[in-house]
Amino acid sequence: MKRSGILNAELAEAIATMGHGDIMMIVDAGFPIPADAWRIDLAISADLPTLDQLYSVIAPELIVEKVMFASQVAEHNKPLYRSLTTWFDERDFEAVTYEDTVGPLAQKAKVIVRSGALDPWGNIALVGGVDYKAYFNDPECAVPDMYRKWLDREPFVPGAKRR
């Protein structure tokens, strides 16, 4: 038996197969998942699991380069926004239209994970990243300006209390 981390085999596989630029969507119970999407349905009942519970197990295992969510979240669903800032780096946030979350992003998603959450605008797209410091670890490897911002920033620790 696996000792720790994600025990759900399909969710663990989805995270392990994520590449740079791939999209994993973590969605609420009512999300219209496209028929041909890789669906991981974790919904058990209303708010089980919650979005925050899923973020708490996914964030430590997945390098996320961008977090996309409906623009209404920051103003109209403050608990969800607080959860996102706990588990993901605000420097990587991008507000998009609600229509983008249920349309183009869902169509592009490599995997869609359905929660039991009953959260307004609770459909979040996580875009996979890479460990830039590991890629540019060789001092003879020149770092292009477009990647320098990733190398120079302070590390973000998911779930850690911030000052």
Backbone as CSV, one residue per row, in Angstrom:
resi,resn,N_x,N_y,N_z,CA_x,CA_y,CA_z,C_x,C_y,C_z
1,MET,0.845,-1.188,0.000,0.000,0.000,0.000,0.885,1.244,0.000
2,LYS,0.470,2.231,-0.769,1.179,3.510,-0.809,1.096,4.160,0.568
3,ARG,2.201,4.745,1.008,2.290,5.280,2.365,1.649,6.658,2.530
4,SER,1.811,7.527,1.534,1.330,8.896,1.703,1.019,9.520,0.350
5,GLY,0.565,10.763,0.400,0.225,11.456,-0.833,-1.129,11.005,-1.347
6,ILE,-1.327,11.128,-2.633,-2.616,10.800,-3.244,-2.747,9.293,-3.384
7,LEU,-3.798,8.748,-2.796,-4.035,7.313,-2.849,-4.901,6.907,-4.040
8,ASN,-5.710,7.815,-4.557,-6.545,7.508,-5.709,-5.633,7.275,-6.912
9,ALA,-5.654,6.060,-7.441,-4.723,5.677,-8.504,-4.890,6.532,-9.759
10,GLU,-6.117,6.829,-10.140,-6.332,7.592,-11.366,-5.881,9.043,-11.210
11,LEU,-6.134,9.643,-10.041,-5.684,11.014,-9.809,-4.158,11.073,-9.740
12,ALA,-3.538,10.101,-9.085,-2.073,10.047,-9.028,-1.492,9.897,-10.434
13,GLU,-2.122,9.081,-11.274,-1.663,8.912,-12.655,-1.803,10.215,-13.439
14,ALA,-2.926,10.892,-13.261,-3.156,12.149,-13.982,-2.070,13.169,-13.643
15,ILE,-1.733,13.288,-12.372,-0.696,14.239,-11.966,0.653,13.821,-12.537
16,ALA,0.940,12.530,-12.487,2.228,12.040,-12.988,2.386,12.235,-14.490
17,THR,1.284,12.289,-15.215,1.377,12.448,-16.672,1.263,13.901,-17.129
18,MET,1.072,14.828,-16.208,0.979,16.243,-16.582,2.320,16.739,-17.082
19,GLY,2.295,17.478,-18.172,3.498,18.088,-18.720,3.360,19.599,-18.732
20,HIS,4.430,20.256,-19.141,4.448,21.712,-19.199,3.364,22.207,-20.149
21,GLY,2.451,23.019,-19.645,1.368,23.568,-20.451,0.090,22.749,-20.443
22,ASP,0.138,21.524,-19.932,-1.085,20.716,-19.836,-2.018,21.348,-18.806
23,ILE,-3.316,21.170,-19.005,-4.320,21.747,-18.115,-5.040,20.644,-17.359
24,MET,-5.094,20.815,-16.036,-5.923,19.978,-15.170,-6.987,20.906,-14.608
25,MET,-8.229,20.549,-14.808,-9.301,21.343,-14.218,-9.836,20.639,-12.981
26,ILE,-10.021,21.436,-11.934,-10.658,20.953,-10.708,-11.999,21.686,-10.680
27,VAL,-13.091,20.949,-10.760,-14.391,21.583,-11.001,-15.414,21.210,-9.932
28,ASP,-16.497,22.005,-9.916,-17.562,21.764,-8.956,-18.482,20.645,-9.435
29,ALA,-19.443,20.298,-8.602,-20.318,19.155,-8.876,-21.181,19.319,-10.118
30,GLY,-21.494,20.553,-10.498,-22.381,20.774,-11.630,-21.693,21.091,-12.942
31,PHE,-20.382,20.946,-12.984,-19.631,21.321,-14.186,-20.030,20.468,-15.386
32,PRO,-20.250,21.102,-16.554,-20.599,20.348,-17.758,-19.350,19.747,-18.417
33,ILE,-18.940,18.589,-17.970,-17.723,17.951,-18.475,-17.967,17.438,-19.893
34,PRO,-17.097,17.838,-20.837,-17.258,17.343,-22.212,-17.253,15.807,-22.252
35,ALA,-18.054,15.252,-23.135,-18.226,13.794,-23.211,-16.921,13.059,-23.481
36,ASP,-15.995,13.664,-24.219,-14.766,12.974,-24.584,-13.590,13.293,-23.643
37,ALA,-13.849,13.978,-22.551,-12.778,14.373,-21.624,-12.371,13.206,-20.726
38,TRP,-11.107,13.240,-20.281,-10.651,12.315,-19.243,-11.233,12.848,-17.950
39,ARG,-12.239,12.164,-17.453,-12.984,12.578,-16.270,-12.557,11.718,-15.090
40,ILE,-12.182,12.388,-14.007,-11.961,11.695,-12.741,-13.030,12.222,-11.807
41,ASP,-14.024,11.410,-11.554,-15.177,11.843,-10.773,-14.981,11.415,-9.321
42,LEU,-14.643,12.390,-8.488,-14.419,12.127,-7.067,-15.607,12.540,-6.209
43,ALA,-16.664,13.087,-6.833,-17.832,13.550,-6.087,-18.506,12.378,-5.376
44,ILE,-18.726,12.553,-4.076,-19.406,11.533,-3.274,-20.784,12.041,-2.870
45,SER,-20.813,13.266,-2.353,-22.065,13.930,-1.996,-21.794,15.424,-1.987
46,ALA,-22.817,16.201,-1.634,-22.652,17.654,-1.621,-21.471,18.043,-0.736
47,ASP,-20.530,18.765,-1.329,-19.313,19.252,-0.659,-18.400,18.146,-0.142
48,LEU,-18.452,17.000,-0.768,-17.527,15.918,-0.423,-17.008,15.277,-1.700
49,PRO,-15.738,15.490,-2.050,-14.795,16.387,-1.380,-15.023,17.840,-1.789
50,THR,-14.518,18.741,-0.964,-14.559,20.165,-1.295,-13.414,20.492,-2.240
51,LEU,-13.479,21.666,-2.821,-12.371,22.121,-3.665,-11.107,22.269,-2.824
52,ASP,-11.238,22.844,-1.631,-10.078,23.033,-0.768,-9.410,21.692,-0.429
53,GLN,-10.197,20.668,-0.169,-9.622,19.347,0.113,-8.828,18.833,-1.082
54,LEU,-9.352,19.028,-2.276,-8.620,18.576,-3.460,-7.354,19.395,-3.672
55,TYR,-7.440,20.722,-3.504,-6.235,21.548,-3.651,-5.162,21.104,-2.655
56,SER,-5.586,20.760,-1.437,-4.615,20.414,-0.385,-3.801,19.170,-0.717
57,VAL,-4.346,18.272,-1.518,-3.578,17.077,-1.895,-2.904,17.219,-3.258
58,ILE,-3.479,18.033,-4.131,-2.916,18.202,-5.475,-1.766,19.204,-5.482
59,ALA,-1.918,20.332,-4.802,-0.909,21.399,-4.840,0.498,20.945,-4.465
60,PRO,0.665,20.124,-3.436,2.032,19.700,-3.104,2.669,18.765,-4.136
61,GLU,1.868,18.177,-5.015,2.389,17.190,-5.961,2.506,17.686,-7.398
62,LEU,1.915,18.827,-7.708,1.877,19.314,-9.088,2.532,20.684,-9.185
63,ILE,3.487,20.828,-10.089,4.070,22.143,-10.350,3.076,22.898,-11.225
64,VAL,2.593,24.023,-10.708,1.574,24.815,-11.396,2.191,26.125,-11.851
65,GLU,2.084,26.387,-13.146,2.627,27.618,-13.709,1.583,28.731,-13.782
66,LYS,0.314,28.335,-13.861,-0.754,29.338,-13.956,-2.028,28.738,-13.378
67,VAL,-2.804,29.579,-12.685,-4.102,29.200,-12.128,-5.139,30.108,-12.770
68,MET,-6.061,29.531,-13.517,-7.080,30.331,-14.189,-8.448,30.051,-13.574
69,PHE,-9.194,31.132,-13.361,-10.503,31.029,-12.716,-11.386,32.170,-13.203
70,ALA,-12.688,31.994,-13.035,-13.632,33.028,-13.464,-13.381,34.321,-12.696
71,SER,-13.461,35.440,-13.393,-13.172,36.742,-12.793,-14.090,37.057,-11.611
72,GLN,-15.248,36.442,-11.525,-16.179,36.683,-10.425,-15.670,36.152,-9.087
73,VAL,-14.751,35.212,-9.108,-14.308,34.559,-7.876,-13.748,35.550,-6.860
74,ALA,-12.837,36.427,-7.261,-12.166,37.323,-6.319,-13.155,38.186,-5.546
75,GLU,-14.211,38.639,-6.191,-15.175,39.513,-5.523,-16.367,38.768,-4.927
76,HIS,-16.841,37.738,-5.604,-18.104,37.118,-5.224,-17.986,35.757,-4.535
77,ASN,-16.799,35.184,-4.503,-16.614,33.921,-3.767,-15.288,34.011,-3.008
78,LYS,-15.277,34.854,-1.997,-14.057,35.105,-1.225,-13.496,33.848,-0.551
79,PRO,-14.331,32.933,-0.041,-13.753,31.708,0.541,-12.962,30.900,-0.492
80,LEU,-13.467,30.809,-1.714,-12.741,30.083,-2.764,-11.447,30.814,-3.101
81,TYR,-11.501,32.133,-3.194,-10.287,32.895,-3.501,-9.241,32.705,-2.402
82,ARG,-9.669,32.719,-1.132,-8.722,32.483,-0.027,-8.101,31.091,-0.134
83,SER,-8.901,30.112,-0.499,-8.380,28.758,-0.668,-7.334,28.715,-1.776
84,LEU,-7.619,29.391,-2.878,-6.652,29.427,-3.980,-5.346,30.075,-3.539
85,THR,-5.430,31.163,-2.760,-4.199,31.830,-2.315,-3.443,31.013,-1.280
86,THR,-4.117,30.106,-0.600,-3.438,29.216,0.344,-2.638,28.148,-0.395
87,TRP,-3.234,27.593,-1.440,-2.634,26.428,-2.094,-1.840,26.747,-3.354
88,PHE,-2.054,27.943,-3.929,-1.364,28.296,-5.167,-0.804,29.705,-5.065
89,ASP,0.177,30.008,-5.877,0.898,31.269,-5.838,0.120,32.353,-6.580
90,GLU,-0.277,33.408,-5.860,-1.047,34.499,-6.474,-0.338,35.127,-7.666
91,ARG,0.981,35.040,-7.708,1.716,35.606,-8.840,1.377,34.884,-10.139
92,ASP,0.779,33.712,-10.022,0.447,32.900,-11.191,-1.037,32.950,-11.546
93,PHE,-1.818,33.811,-10.885,-3.263,33.863,-11.091,-3.621,34.614,-12.371
94,GLU,-4.640,34.098,-13.045,-5.188,34.784,-14.216,-6.703,34.653,-14.200
95,ALA,-7.377,35.783,-14.053,-8.837,35.784,-14.118,-9.252,35.729,-15.589
96,VAL,-10.213,34.867,-15.869,-10.749,34.714,-17.225,-12.267,34.817,-17.133
97,THR,-12.946,34.766,-18.245,-14.403,34.800,-18.192,-14.934,33.442,-17.731
98,TYR,-16.108,33.474,-17.131,-16.768,32.225,-16.739,-16.957,31.338,-17.967
99,GLU,-17.312,31.974,-19.072,-17.531,31.226,-20.312,-16.267,30.487,-20.753
100,ASP,-15.097,31.086,-20.516,-13.837,30.400,-20.832,-13.659,29.140,-19.989
101,THR,-14.077,29.210,-18.713,-13.875,28.041,-17.839,-14.739,26.858,-18.250
102,VAL,-15.939,27.123,-18.729,-16.811,26.008,-19.118,-16.726,25.676,-20.603
103,GLY,-15.995,26.500,-21.368,-15.871,26.279,-22.809,-14.472,25.898,-23.219
104,PRO,-13.695,26.866,-23.722,-12.377,26.557,-24.284,-11.411,25.858,-23.313
105,LEU,-11.379,26.281,-22.056,-10.456,25.629,-21.116,-10.829,24.165,-20.903
106,ALA,-12.116,23.908,-20.766,-12.567,22.521,-20.594,-12.239,21.676,-21.820
107,GLN,-12.348,22.260,-22.996,-12.034,21.534,-24.224,-10.544,21.213,-24.327
108,LYS,-9.693,22.111,-23.801,-8.239,21.920,-23.874,-7.690,21.072,-22.728
109,ALA,-8.477,20.870,-21.683,-7.980,20.190,-20.487,-7.554,18.756,-20.787
110,LYS,-6.420,18.387,-20.234,-5.953,17.003,-20.331,-6.817,16.117,-19.440
111,VAL,-7.187,16.657,-18.284,-7.997,15.904,-17.328,-8.893,16.872,-16.569
112,ILE,-10.097,16.404,-16.240,-11.042,17.200,-15.454,-11.414,16.384,-14.222
113,VAL,-11.151,16.975,-13.055,-11.413,16.312,-11.779,-12.667,16.938,-11.176
114,ARG,-13.714,16.127,-11.024,-14.986,16.615,-10.487,-15.027,16.411,-8.986
115,SER,-15.298,17.487,-8.273,-15.458,17.439,-6.822,-16.947,17.362,-6.493
116,GLY,-17.254,17.337,-5.209,-18.643,17.433,-4.777,-19.011,18.854,-4.412
117,ALA,-18.109,19.790,-4.690,-18.277,21.186,-4.271,-19.496,21.843,-4.889
118,LEU,-20.152,22.638,-4.070,-21.260,23.465,-4.523,-20.808,24.916,-4.364
119,ASP,-19.821,25.293,-5.158,-19.192,26.609,-5.088,-19.517,27.408,-6.337
120,PRO,-20.054,28.632,-6.179,-20.237,29.465,-7.366,-18.897,29.730,-8.048
121,TRP,-18.852,29.557,-9.342,-17.652,29.752,-10.168,-16.501,28.857,-9.693
122,GLY,-16.812,27.674,-9.219,-15.816,26.777,-8.636,-15.124,25.888,-9.645
123,ASN,-14.757,26.433,-10.775,-14.110,25.662,-11.829,-12.752,26.288,-12.111
124,ILE,-11.699,25.594,-11.702,-10.357,26.154,-11.712,-9.477,25.350,-12.672
125,ALA,-8.735,26.064,-13.517,-7.800,25.416,-14.445,-6.386,25.590,-13.909
126,LEU,-5.692,24.480,-13.730,-4.294,24.486,-13.299,-3.442,24.138,-14.512
127,VAL,-2.540,25.023,-14.860,-1.665,24.797,-16.012,-0.331,24.287,-15.485
128,GLY,0.079,23.126,-15.967,1.316,22.506,-15.516,2.548,23.317,-15.858
129,GLY,3.491,23.312,-14.949,4.753,24.011,-15.147,5.915,23.039,-15.036
130,VAL,7.095,23.598,-14.943,8.307,22.795,-14.750,9.148,23.453,-13.661
131,ASP,10.089,22.711,-13.140,11.035,23.231,-12.155,12.153,23.931,-12.926
132,TYR,11.985,25.228,-13.156,12.944,25.985,-13.959,14.347,25.955,-13.371
133,LYS,14.435,25.971,-12.046,15.765,25.955,-11.418,16.496,24.662,-11.751
134,ALA,15.779,23.561,-11.827,16.404,22.288,-12.189,16.830,22.299,-13.660
135,TYR,16.022,22.886,-14.520,16.337,22.917,-15.947,17.535,23.805,-16.259
136,PHE,17.683,24.878,-15.494,18.783,25.815,-15.749,19.839,25.735,-14.640
137,ASN,20.062,24.549,-14.146,21.030,24.313,-13.073,22.475,24.351,-13.576
138,ASP,22.690,24.018,-14.820,24.039,24.007,-15.402,24.482,25.444,-15.657
139,PRO,25.596,25.896,-15.035,26.035,27.284,-15.210,26.406,27.627,-16.651
140,GLU,26.662,26.632,-17.481,26.986,26.897,-18.886,25.741,27.031,-19.758
141,CYS,24.591,26.818,-19.159,23.329,26.927,-19.893,22.791,28.344,-19.700
142,ALA,22.674,29.086,-20.799,22.201,30.472,-20.736,20.707,30.504,-20.442
143,VAL,20.314,31.422,-19.582,18.908,31.555,-19.204,18.270,32.688,-20.022
144,PRO,17.323,32.365,-20.902,16.635,33.414,-21.660,15.847,34.322,-20.708
145,ASP,15.697,35.574,-21.090,14.981,36.546,-20.252,13.585,36.063,-19.874
146,MET,12.892,35.381,-20.786,11.519,34.944,-20.505,11.434,33.963,-19.334
147,TYR,12.549,33.287,-18.995,12.554,32.344,-17.886,13.159,32.925,-16.613
148,ARG,13.832,34.046,-16.733,14.520,34.625,-15.582,13.568,34.941,-14.433
149,LYS,12.346,35.386,-14.754,11.390,35.723,-13.690,11.089,34.505,-12.810
150,TRP,11.109,33.325,-13.388,10.827,32.117,-12.617,12.011,31.762,-11.722
151,LEU,13.209,32.056,-12.181,14.404,31.699,-11.421,14.669,32.662,-10.271
152,ASP,14.297,33.926,-10.444,14.626,34.955,-9.461,13.598,35.106,-8.341
153,ARG,12.460,34.472,-8.457,11.439,34.707,-7.448,11.564,33.789,-6.240
154,GLU,11.054,34.284,-5.128,11.054,33.500,-3.889,10.164,32.281,-4.074
155,PRO,10.541,31.147,-3.503,9.704,29.954,-3.654,8.383,30.098,-2.896
156,PHE,7.360,29.504,-3.441,6.035,29.471,-2.816,5.843,28.076,-2.252
157,VAL,5.399,27.992,-1.007,5.148,26.696,-0.376,3.643,26.545,-0.196
158,PRO,3.012,25.608,-0.932,1.559,25.432,-0.815,1.142,25.127,0.619
159,GLY,0.136,25.863,1.081,-0.422,25.624,2.408,0.327,26.269,3.549
160,ALA,1.508,26.838,3.281,2.306,27.452,4.357,1.706,28.805,4.744
161,LYS,1.802,29.108,6.005,1.353,30.416,6.489,2.302,31.470,5.964
162,ARG,1.732,32.546,5.423,2.565,33.629,4.909,2.608,34.774,5.887
163,ARG,3.708,35.511,5.839,3.853,36.630,6.768,2.937,37.767,6.446
